[in-house]
XYZ file of C-alpha atoms in Angstrom:
576
model
C -42.714 63.022 -2.157
C -39.856 60.607 -1.779
C -40.517 57.490 0.303
C -39.108 57.358 3.832
C -37.481 53.932 3.566
C -36.129 51.614 0.864
C -34.548 48.188 1.360
C -31.863 47.612 -1.272
C -30.637 44.136 -2.251
C -29.746 44.891 -5.890
C -29.117 47.905 -8.124
C -32.732 48.015 -9.396
C -33.983 48.744 -5.837
C -32.148 52.103 -5.619
C -34.448 55.174 -5.554
C -34.674 58.561 -3.879
C -35.542 58.136 -0.188
C -34.754 59.322 3.316
C -33.260 56.043 4.504
C -31.780 53.156 2.521
C -31.194 49.831 4.232
C -28.446 48.036 2.275
C -28.401 44.225 2.486
C -25.503 43.699 0.102
C -21.757 44.238 0.339
C -21.401 45.448 -3.234
C -19.302 48.663 -3.102
C -20.727 50.041 -6.352
C -24.307 49.673 -5.101
C -23.298 51.334 -1.810
C -21.863 54.377 -3.610
C -24.940 54.660 -5.825
C -27.315 54.410 -2.836
C -25.508 57.269 -1.082
C -26.390 59.543 -4.020
C -30.127 58.912 -3.609
C -30.552 58.603 0.184
C -30.022 60.868 3.162
C -29.061 57.943 5.383
C -27.658 54.532 4.418
C -27.708 51.611 6.876
C -25.524 48.585 6.056
C -26.320 45.110 7.399
C -24.650 41.849 6.517
C -21.942 39.400 7.512
C -19.069 41.731 6.610
C -20.727 45.067 7.351
C -18.484 47.592 9.073
C -19.106 48.139 12.776
C -19.393 51.868 12.205
C -22.316 51.317 9.847
C -24.080 49.176 12.446
C -23.504 51.676 15.269
C -25.265 54.366 13.273
C -28.517 52.646 14.178
C -28.274 54.252 17.648
C -28.531 57.729 16.077
C -31.742 56.848 14.365
C -33.290 55.087 17.370
C -33.387 58.455 19.175
C -35.684 59.721 16.478
C -38.914 58.036 17.374
C -40.638 58.876 14.108
C -38.009 56.767 12.274
C -37.510 54.155 14.943
C -40.463 51.967 14.156
C -40.070 52.313 10.412
C -36.418 51.334 10.383
C -36.150 48.816 13.155
C -39.200 46.826 12.171
C -37.889 46.471 8.636
C -34.388 45.392 9.581
C -33.942 41.633 8.946
C -31.823 41.187 12.078
C -32.963 41.001 15.749
C -32.658 44.264 17.715
C -33.013 44.471 21.489
C -32.907 47.504 23.773
C -32.277 46.877 27.482
C -31.117 48.742 30.550
C -28.693 46.118 31.949
C -31.581 44.634 33.882
C -34.542 43.989 31.651
C -35.414 44.061 27.987
C -37.128 47.344 27.098
C -37.811 46.720 23.437
C -37.504 43.974 20.806
C -38.173 44.372 17.118
C -40.399 41.883 15.231
C -37.416 39.761 14.169
C -36.258 39.452 17.782
C -39.762 38.510 18.891
C -39.906 35.876 16.153
C -36.690 34.264 17.321
C -36.831 34.658 21.111
C -40.599 34.580 21.662
C -41.523 34.353 25.385
C -37.853 34.431 26.367
C -37.982 38.198 25.933
C -40.061 38.451 29.105
C -37.101 37.249 31.086
C -33.973 39.102 32.116
C -31.165 39.280 29.567
C -28.937 37.583 32.114
C -31.111 34.479 31.900
C -30.455 34.183 28.175
C -26.649 34.269 28.483
C -24.720 31.207 29.786
C -22.851 31.927 33.054
C -19.378 31.579 31.539
C -20.145 34.307 28.967
C -21.954 36.804 31.210
C -18.891 38.641 32.459
C -17.611 39.285 28.951
C -20.996 40.519 27.724
C -21.700 42.833 30.646
C -18.162 44.173 30.660
C -18.641 45.165 27.027
C -21.987 46.832 27.819
C -20.520 48.755 30.732
C -17.864 50.134 28.396
C -20.615 51.262 26.014
C -22.445 53.056 28.849
C -19.210 54.920 29.529
C -19.172 56.069 25.922
C -16.392 53.708 24.791
C -16.405 51.924 21.461
C -16.414 48.103 21.533
C -15.982 45.340 18.998
C -18.721 42.786 18.225
C -18.698 39.724 20.473
C -19.876 36.198 19.757
C -21.967 34.502 22.451
C -24.466 31.649 22.731
C -28.015 32.412 23.887
C -30.221 29.900 25.662
C -33.698 29.918 24.143
C -36.438 27.733 25.702
C -37.459 24.708 23.628
C -34.607 25.407 21.211
C -30.994 24.446 21.016
C -28.335 26.925 21.975
C -28.140 29.702 19.362
C -24.922 31.544 18.630
C -25.209 35.246 17.784
C -22.904 38.169 17.195
C -23.717 41.128 19.500
C -22.897 44.712 18.654
C -23.686 46.883 21.740
C -24.343 50.605 21.181
C -25.387 53.437 23.521
C -28.847 54.925 22.818
C -31.429 57.072 24.550
C -34.670 55.234 25.184
C -37.606 57.117 26.683
C -35.183 59.763 27.825
C -32.810 57.365 29.581
C -29.499 55.756 28.565
C -29.936 52.212 27.299
C -28.039 49.538 25.422
C -28.955 48.740 21.855
C -28.015 45.213 20.799
C -27.985 44.410 17.108
C -27.791 40.619 16.819
C -26.671 38.507 13.897
C -27.485 34.808 13.749
C -24.244 32.821 13.556
C -25.868 29.383 13.361
C -24.749 28.714 9.800
C -21.317 30.134 10.475
C -20.896 27.936 13.542
C -21.970 24.874 11.593
C -19.325 25.644 9.018
C -16.779 26.222 11.764
C -17.675 22.912 13.407
C -17.328 21.077 10.120
C -14.037 22.821 9.501
C -12.844 21.975 12.992
C -13.847 18.335 12.535
C -12.075 18.228 9.191
C -9.081 20.059 10.663
C -8.682 17.638 13.541
C -9.475 14.414 11.696
C -7.709 15.118 8.417
C -5.042 12.608 7.461
C -3.080 15.542 6.072
C -0.811 17.590 8.315
C -2.441 21.033 8.633
C -0.545 23.969 10.105
C -1.433 27.637 10.471
C 1.462 30.091 10.754
C 1.594 33.848 11.032
C 3.587 36.131 8.750
C 6.709 35.642 10.887
C 6.596 31.873 10.518
C 5.335 31.190 14.035
C 2.821 28.418 14.636
C -0.726 29.592 15.350
C -2.539 26.245 15.120
C -1.811 22.634 14.205
C -4.029 19.571 13.885
C -3.811 16.087 15.346
C -1.986 14.691 12.305
C 0.829 17.193 12.939
C 1.147 16.067 16.556
C 1.183 12.380 15.574
C 3.667 12.864 12.742
C 6.191 15.108 14.469
C 5.757 13.992 18.081
C 5.020 17.502 19.452
C 1.888 18.592 21.271
C 0.104 21.758 20.209
C 1.068 23.457 23.484
C 4.765 22.769 22.809
C 4.924 24.529 19.468
C 2.299 27.311 19.262
C 4.094 30.658 19.147
C 7.437 29.120 18.106
C 9.083 29.424 14.688
C 8.655 26.528 12.246
C 12.373 26.399 11.371
C 13.251 25.964 15.054
C 10.682 23.209 15.655
C 11.454 21.250 12.491
C 15.216 21.753 12.908
C 15.659 22.681 9.285
C 18.997 23.073 7.582
C 19.880 26.735 7.100
C 19.610 26.470 3.318
C 16.240 24.692 3.533
C 14.813 27.242 5.987
C 15.931 30.128 3.774
C 14.436 28.534 0.683
C 11.074 27.957 2.418
C 11.076 31.520 3.773
C 11.733 32.861 0.259
C 8.853 30.798 -1.137
C 6.436 32.056 1.556
C 7.636 35.611 1.089
C 7.165 35.380 -2.678
C 3.620 34.066 -2.162
C 2.901 37.010 0.161
C 4.264 39.568 -2.322
C 2.549 38.067 -5.349
C -0.633 37.238 -3.387
C -0.795 33.686 -4.688
C -0.812 30.229 -3.125
C 2.127 27.794 -3.166
C 2.018 24.283 -4.554
C 4.364 21.313 -4.543
C 6.717 22.286 -1.702
C 9.016 19.360 -0.799
C 11.629 19.447 1.959
C 13.276 17.308 4.638
C 12.521 17.930 8.331
C 13.252 16.307 11.690
C 10.732 14.872 14.119
C 10.980 15.481 17.845
C 12.828 12.155 18.201
C 15.385 13.253 15.597
C 14.220 10.981 12.792
C 14.316 12.617 9.380
C 11.237 12.599 7.189
C 10.301 14.207 3.883
C 7.070 16.200 3.550
C 5.244 17.563 0.534
C 2.451 20.103 0.570
C 0.563 23.136 -0.625
C 0.236 26.477 1.138
C -2.597 28.960 0.795
C -2.771 32.522 1.998
C -4.845 33.245 5.104
C -6.901 36.396 4.576
C -8.665 38.518 7.166
C -10.765 41.181 5.565
C -8.634 42.535 2.772
C -5.222 41.697 4.218
C -3.021 38.620 4.502
C -2.473 37.601 8.122
C -0.808 34.209 7.735
C -0.546 30.915 5.891
C -2.371 27.568 5.999
C -0.255 24.612 4.946
C -1.450 21.101 4.024
C 1.378 18.571 4.116
C 1.867 14.839 3.817
C 4.663 12.568 4.952
C 6.116 11.183 1.709
C 9.211 9.550 3.224
C 8.221 6.040 2.153
C 7.332 7.270 -1.326
C 10.688 9.043 -1.685
C 12.536 5.900 -0.563
C 10.551 3.793 -3.026
C 11.198 6.254 -5.849
C 14.906 6.186 -5.010
C 14.964 2.384 -5.078
C 13.036 2.342 -8.340
C 15.450 4.839 -9.849
C 18.448 2.812 -8.704
C 16.808 -0.347 -10.007
C 15.999 1.357 -13.299
C 19.586 2.562 -13.651
C 20.944 -0.882 -12.793
C 18.715 -2.634 -15.287
C 19.411 0.042 -17.877
C 23.153 -0.726 -17.596
C 22.434 -4.433 -17.980
C 20.056 -3.740 -20.858
C 22.528 -1.549 -22.728
C 25.579 -3.784 -22.194
C 24.053 -7.252 -22.363
C 25.463 -9.559 -25.067
C 21.954 -11.000 -25.270
C 19.529 -9.405 -27.722
C 16.747 -7.656 -25.771
C 13.794 -5.694 -27.111
C 10.317 -4.535 -26.132
C 7.650 -5.033 -28.809
C 3.926 -4.207 -28.748
C 1.200 -6.673 -29.703
C 1.317 -5.477 -33.313
C 5.001 -6.267 -33.661
C 6.223 -2.668 -33.431
C 9.521 -2.149 -31.569
C 9.262 0.113 -28.516
C 12.803 -0.410 -27.244
C 15.879 -2.362 -28.326
C 19.344 -2.734 -26.825
C 22.545 -2.260 -28.878
C 23.005 -6.018 -29.328
C 19.547 -6.313 -30.883
C 20.185 -3.280 -33.120
C 23.480 -4.791 -34.288
C 21.831 -8.130 -35.035
C 19.034 -6.533 -37.094
C 21.401 -4.127 -38.821
C 19.234 -0.992 -38.451
C 17.581 0.986 -35.636
C 14.250 -0.873 -35.161
C 12.426 1.464 -32.713
C 9.114 2.558 -34.193
C 9.286 -0.071 -36.935
C 7.375 -3.338 -37.168
C 8.543 -6.842 -37.979
C 7.153 -6.360 -41.496
C 9.364 -3.287 -41.953
C 12.490 -5.186 -40.935
C 12.168 -8.812 -42.058
C 10.783 -10.898 -44.855
C 7.058 -11.576 -44.875
C 7.550 -15.181 -43.732
C 9.832 -14.273 -40.816
C 7.666 -11.277 -39.775
C 4.409 -13.245 -39.727
C 6.017 -16.115 -37.834
C 7.434 -13.851 -35.144
C 4.226 -11.794 -34.764
C 2.320 -15.062 -34.394
C 4.774 -16.178 -31.685
C 4.492 -12.975 -29.625
C 0.690 -12.935 -29.876
C 0.570 -16.521 -28.608
C 2.639 -15.488 -25.609
C 0.374 -12.475 -24.930
C -2.838 -14.488 -25.306
C -1.635 -17.304 -23.056
C 0.041 -14.823 -20.708
C 3.038 -17.094 -20.298
C 6.617 -17.263 -21.486
C 7.029 -19.092 -24.772
C 10.298 -20.153 -26.400
C 10.792 -20.664 -30.136
C 13.693 -21.554 -32.384
C 13.683 -20.033 -35.839
C 15.932 -18.849 -38.636
C 16.442 -15.547 -40.378
C 18.668 -15.093 -43.413
C 20.509 -18.316 -42.687
C 21.024 -17.467 -39.017
C 19.556 -19.488 -36.152
C 18.002 -18.019 -32.988
C 16.476 -19.135 -29.693
C 13.920 -16.480 -28.668
C 11.997 -16.070 -25.429
C 8.697 -14.155 -25.592
C 7.812 -12.745 -22.155
C 4.344 -11.066 -21.972
C 4.194 -7.869 -19.889
C 1.987 -4.796 -19.493
C 3.393 -1.341 -20.118
C 1.190 1.617 -19.141
C -1.862 -0.605 -19.448
C -0.933 -1.904 -22.908
C 0.004 -5.507 -23.712
C 3.586 -5.942 -24.879
C 6.263 -8.599 -25.112
C 9.805 -8.602 -23.781
C 11.940 -10.286 -26.445
C 15.103 -12.061 -25.258
C 16.951 -13.659 -28.147
C 20.299 -15.360 -28.599
C 21.824 -16.260 -31.919
C 22.997 -19.864 -31.880
C 24.239 -20.052 -35.487
C 27.893 -20.328 -34.489
C 27.129 -22.728 -31.657
C 25.273 -25.097 -34.001
C 27.991 -24.773 -36.649
C 30.762 -25.450 -34.157
C 28.865 -28.352 -32.606
C 28.518 -29.898 -36.033
C 32.197 -29.361 -36.727
C 33.197 -30.863 -33.362
C 31.079 -33.917 -34.073
C 33.014 -34.467 -37.310
C 36.360 -34.005 -35.563
C 35.411 -36.589 -32.938
C 34.339 -38.994 -35.691
C 37.752 -38.576 -37.358
C 39.559 -39.114 -34.055
C 37.640 -42.365 -33.560
C 38.608 -43.435 -37.090
C 42.287 -42.732 -36.353
C 42.095 -45.093 -33.394
C 40.285 -47.904 -35.225
C 41.431 -47.700 -38.861
C 44.941 -49.122 -39.214
C 45.267 -48.688 -43.004
C 46.736 -45.411 -44.247
C 44.782 -45.262 -47.526
C 41.470 -46.109 -45.878
C 42.084 -43.565 -43.137
C 42.755 -40.779 -45.660
C 39.603 -41.689 -47.610
C 37.517 -41.662 -44.429
C 38.871 -38.261 -43.375
C 38.055 -36.767 -46.799
C 34.565 -38.272 -46.725
C 33.772 -37.043 -43.205
C 34.878 -33.506 -44.088
C 33.369 -33.499 -47.597
C 31.091 -30.520 -46.710
C 34.279 -28.494 -46.349
C 35.807 -29.826 -49.629
C 38.526 -31.583 -47.621
C 41.360 -33.454 -49.352
C 44.845 -34.625 -48.442
C 47.360 -33.368 -50.984
C 51.084 -33.728 -51.498
C 51.340 -30.035 -52.467
C 50.301 -27.029 -50.391
C 47.238 -25.085 -51.531
C 45.562 -21.803 -50.498
C 43.983 -23.164 -47.328
C 45.879 -26.141 -45.961
C 47.471 -27.539 -42.805
C 50.772 -29.453 -42.907
C 50.696 -33.082 -41.772
C 54.013 -33.324 -39.977
C 55.295 -35.291 -37.011
C 58.772 -36.100 -35.736
C 60.417 -34.283 -38.620
C 58.577 -36.319 -41.220
C 55.902 -34.878 -43.506
C 52.837 -36.735 -44.794
C 51.349 -34.041 -47.065
C 48.737 -31.355 -46.461
C 45.157 -31.386 -45.172
C 43.347 -28.884 -47.403
C 39.789 -27.672 -46.713
C 37.672 -24.498 -46.685
C 37.434 -23.070 -43.144
C 37.449 -19.374 -42.194
C 36.661 -19.125 -38.507
C 39.465 -19.101 -35.985
C 37.820 -21.738 -33.756
C 37.604 -24.134 -36.693
C 41.194 -23.425 -37.746
C 42.424 -24.274 -34.244
C 40.532 -27.545 -34.302
C 41.829 -28.425 -37.789
C 45.395 -27.623 -36.734
C 45.020 -30.004 -33.831
C 43.393 -32.574 -36.137
C 46.319 -32.275 -38.606
C 48.782 -32.962 -35.823
C 46.756 -35.961 -34.671
C 46.413 -37.294 -38.215
C 50.163 -36.965 -38.843
C 50.858 -38.713 -35.596
C 48.395 -41.461 -36.541
C 50.061 -41.951 -39.923
C 53.423 -42.114 -38.252
C 52.081 -44.612 -35.726
C 50.868 -46.831 -38.504
C 54.437 -46.977 -39.716
C 55.715 -47.800 -36.328
C 53.598 -50.125 -34.234
C 56.130 -49.807 -31.466
C 54.924 -46.260 -30.935
C 51.296 -47.287 -30.504
C 51.338 -46.456 -26.832
C 52.582 -42.939 -27.646
C 49.780 -42.641 -30.182
C 47.141 -43.438 -27.609
C 48.677 -41.021 -25.109
C 48.774 -38.263 -27.713
C 45.182 -38.941 -28.701
C 44.177 -38.788 -25.068
C 45.867 -35.386 -24.683
C 44.189 -34.069 -27.786
C 40.839 -35.418 -26.639
C 41.343 -33.409 -23.459
C 42.193 -30.377 -25.612
C 38.968 -30.893 -27.544
C 37.069 -31.128 -24.270
C 38.650 -27.842 -23.186
C 37.608 -26.151 -26.433
C 34.074 -27.483 -26.084
C 33.948 -26.132 -22.541
C 34.738 -22.759 -24.050
C 31.652 -23.132 -26.205
C 29.566 -23.479 -23.079
C 30.436 -19.926 -22.013
C 27.753 -18.293 -24.231
C 25.247 -20.679 -22.720
C 26.342 -19.592 -19.243
C 25.869 -15.969 -20.297
C 22.333 -16.728 -21.448
C 21.590 -18.327 -18.100
C 23.128 -15.472 -16.062
C 21.453 -12.632 -17.927
C 18.121 -14.436 -17.979
C 18.274 -14.796 -14.204
C 19.107 -11.096 -13.888
C 16.466 -9.760 -16.264
C 13.603 -12.098 -15.372
C 12.629 -11.764 -11.705
C 9.657 -14.140 -11.829
C 10.756 -17.624 -10.778
C 8.365 -19.467 -13.083
C 9.451 -17.400 -16.052
C 13.105 -17.872 -15.185
C 12.653 -21.648 -15.007
C 11.148 -21.744 -18.487
C 14.086 -19.794 -19.884
C 16.623 -22.023 -18.160
C 14.924 -25.129 -19.551
C 15.517 -23.770 -23.030
C 19.176 -23.187 -22.226
C 19.357 -26.808 -21.134
C 18.068 -27.857 -24.564
C 21.190 -26.431 -26.121
C 23.311 -28.153 -23.491
C 21.733 -31.441 -24.608
C 23.482 -30.978 -27.936
C 26.767 -31.291 -26.087
C 25.885 -34.502 -24.256
C 26.485 -36.743 -27.238
C 29.927 -35.198 -27.557
C 30.653 -35.765 -23.877
C 29.633 -39.446 -24.167
C 31.814 -39.941 -27.243
C 34.809 -38.319 -25.541
C 34.365 -40.481 -22.442
C 34.203 -43.679 -24.513
C 37.214 -42.637 -26.574
C 39.166 -41.672 -23.471
C 38.323 -45.002 -21.861
C 39.406 -46.838 -25.004
C 42.729 -44.993 -25.151
C 43.481 -45.644 -21.486
C 42.767 -49.355 -21.927
C 45.151 -49.566 -24.897
C 47.847 -47.679 -23.021
């Protein structure tokens, strides 16, 4: 004979029986149990109300009453609106001596009307939904339960069957959720499918300046005063999430607070399910206005520095601690002659130059301070600043270099020109003056010839010619200086022939000295560029000062020239 009752929690428990009590929500197990049992009772958090109400049909059958009710893992109470007529073992375990009291005594006053109204509807034969109420149990804290009232016949009289479900754990979860909801730093909003606010937390009120009472039931686009395009885009995103049954991530849009101030929010939205259907949306947002402003400033700064980087006449590069180029501006690429990114110093330069430069950058990284070195490469001279930085957690060096080959060459040439000008003032013998000029400019194979050669400058003044100053110069700056020197030398030779024109000689020399000073001032322009771009690229004051001190070292080269010009100018003025 088949057993009367079987409690099923898993598939292995299924067997032929009169009554199966199902304590699982698995649909497949439910369907299988129906094949083997005459009656199936379903209990659990998500059990259908209809399944629970079926208990009343079985209570009327006394022979099954005890068997079923005493096995059910949930409290069951039968009462007649006045006193408790019956309680199953689970109810006795929970309520103990409280069952001897009236049901009214167990229900808090503010919940009694709702409970008894529901029971009166049941006595009239109407169907009611489960209700959640707290029950006061002596010596225990308040216990929340879900009540499902049903009409039954007990000892031949109408009575109310209450199937109770302990909601203690659920309430704890709800309390934790509520605490999290209210105290979350994130803005949390609950909206229905039409976009109307259902609930908001404290962070929403503080961020937007609205109270919950002001916005519940109103549309989000109206409250946040969204642009039409923005509102439509958000609606499309929510609608797509609803259709595809998937959450949204990374929504970013601009809204207005109650006071009219614009802010930018970013957030994720998840679907709000009730049973098997979507009833709304829960959004978690954050105010990212400050972050957006910072990102905008960083982008503008990056673009500004990128323009400077790309167009700077100064050589700029970023090199890692192993001497491999990470970045290089066009000026650096032009100086090296090939694209250096991804290549090391050893790939680009001679062993001696590569090892020297790697040693320099590693010193800067180890000391964590800006170091400045002068070195040569393939006959070219450089002043290089090594600025240690960190890039994505890795140690690197910002290389700021300026080639000073031409500056040094021109400074040397100017020094020789000044020496010749001094000789023209002091040497009063034509032959000795010519010999001195040729000796001073011997590095350029200088000579004064009666016949013109391939590279020469005519010595002519006042319609009279004194030959040609021949020497090897190719650069335009040097040619301009030699042309001026040739004019001065011709004038000096003429002056030697005519002492009466000595005053004119001194005046002419003074003018040419001023011309030389003007040309030298032009040489200072590259130094000014180094100073300006260093101040732009290097924000740290200490670093900037170190760079500027190195610029001043080059300026020192010019001081000797300035002193010589001042003495020569003073001498000429005294003679005049």
